[in-house]
């Protein structure tokens, strides 16, 4: 009996964790700070500090309208797919997925790797007729907006007014379409994949009729489509302002309207307007980037 007592006394007592200690141990693995999956995302197109308050306000408003224009065109395709006559006019029978993506990257893509500036670092704004340019190999992420842009660009509220038509007016009539074109030049947006191969409205329709596979990632065709969709669905619903199609292929002239085909719907009046819910206001400040004094590489200046 005494031996049993001695053995029991020799065994150390077990320590039972208190509830507080158990809670601490169980919580420890989950107390690490976790970053949001999209940490560091840039949701507004940056505008360089070289732009004064007036320039900044107009560029920011123009970018807002670029997003509005691209988003409505995307919504049109999401609603009707490739069954609308408007879609088929510009893209033929091609699947709609590439068009949707090319428009959506303007709206929802990360906006880092893009910079709009006003200080004319390459001297090109001094040349007659230059309203802006992509800086090309001097700074592939940068676009310069020259003073002529503020004099010539219009707002989407004037769509189909002042003699404007999709077919007969320049695609850069509006801030929205002009900046869309400029964004596609930038690798972070166009990726070197969205380029432009056509030169005119008639070219866009001819390429579509001939079954071209480049139209769905041609920046000029995307502009024409977005402008036509906005004119028909939003600016003057059910009518739009397509303009002259005298030089268009016969297949593309079957209807001058942009209504969805009969198989898609009996009337285009049901096409919803897209709300202007996305903001593209500029960042408060932007660190000046390194520039080159060499002439900027460009494809064509936009007047």
Coordinates of N, CA, C and O in Angstrom, one line a residue, residues 45 105-106 109-115 134 140-142 182-194:
X45 N -8.5 55.8 -64.4 CA -7.4 56.1 -65.3 C -6.5 57.3 -64.7 O -7.1 58.4 -64.5
X105 N -12.6 45.4 -71.1 CA -11.4 45.8 -70.5 C -11.3 47.3 -70.4 O -10.6 47.8 -69.5
X106 N -12.0 48.1 -71.2 CA -12.1 49.5 -71.1 C -12.8 49.9 -69.8 O -12.5 50.8 -69.1
X109 N -11.3 46.7 -66.7 CA -9.9 46.3 -66.6 C -9.2 47.2 -65.6 O -9.5 48.3 -65.3
X110 N -8.1 46.6 -65.0 CA -7.2 47.4 -64.1 C -6.6 48.6 -64.9 O -6.2 48.4 -66.0
X111 N -6.6 49.7 -64.3 CA -6.3 51.0 -65.0 C -4.8 51.4 -64.7 O -4.5 52.6 -65.0
X112 N -4.1 50.6 -64.1 CA -2.6 50.9 -64.0 C -2.0 50.7 -65.3 O -2.6 50.1 -66.2
X113 N -0.8 51.2 -65.5 CA -0.1 51.0 -66.8 C -0.7 52.0 -67.8 O -0.4 51.8 -69.0
X114 N -1.4 53.0 -67.4 CA -2.0 54.0 -68.3 C -1.8 55.4 -67.7 O -1.9 55.5 -66.5
X115 N -1.4 56.3 -68.5 CA -1.2 57.7 -68.0 C -1.5 58.7 -69.1 O -0.9 58.6 -70.2
X134 N -0.1 58.9 -78.8 CA 0.5 57.8 -78.0 C 2.0 58.0 -78.1 O 2.5 58.3 -79.2
X140 N 5.5 53.7 -73.5 CA 4.4 52.9 -74.1 C 3.1 53.0 -73.3 O 2.0 52.8 -73.8
X141 N 3.2 53.4 -72.0 CA 2.0 53.5 -71.2 C 1.4 54.9 -71.3 O 0.3 55.2 -70.7
X142 N 2.0 55.9 -72.0 CA 1.6 57.3 -71.9 C 0.9 57.8 -73.2 O 1.4 57.4 -74.3
X182 N -7.4 55.8 -78.2 CA -6.1 56.0 -77.6 C -5.7 54.9 -76.5 O -4.6 54.5 -76.4
X183 N -6.8 54.5 -75.8 CA -6.6 53.5 -74.8 C -6.1 52.1 -75.5 O -5.3 51.4 -74.9
X184 N -6.7 51.8 -76.6 CA -6.3 50.6 -77.2 C -4.9 50.5 -77.7 O -4.3 49.5 -77.9
X185 N -4.3 51.7 -78.0 CA -2.9 51.8 -78.3 C -2.0 51.3 -77.2 O -0.9 50.8 -77.4
X186 N -2.4 51.5 -76.0 CA -1.6 51.2 -74.8 C -1.5 49.7 -74.5 O -2.6 49.1 -74.4
X187 N -0.3 49.2 -74.3 CA -0.2 47.7 -74.1 C -1.0 47.2 -73.0 O -1.6 46.1 -73.0
X188 N -1.2 48.0 -71.9 CA -2.0 47.5 -70.7 C -3.5 47.3 -71.1 O -4.2 46.6 -70.4
X189 N -3.9 47.9 -72.1 CA -5.3 47.8 -72.5 C -5.5 47.0 -73.8 O -6.2 46.0 -73.8
X190 N -4.8 47.4 -74.9 CA -4.9 46.7 -76.1 C -4.0 45.5 -76.3 O -4.3 44.6 -77.1
X191 N -3.0 45.4 -75.5 CA -2.1 44.3 -75.5 C -1.4 44.0 -76.8 O -0.9 42.9 -76.9
X192 N -1.4 44.9 -77.7 CA -0.8 44.7 -79.0 C -1.6 43.7 -79.8 O -1.3 43.4 -81.0
X193 N -2.8 43.4 -79.3 CA -3.7 42.5 -80.1 C -4.9 43.3 -80.7 O -5.3 43.0 -81.8
X194 N -5.4 44.3 -79.9 CA -6.4 45.2 -80.4 C -5.7 46.3 -81.2 O -5.1 47.2 -80.6

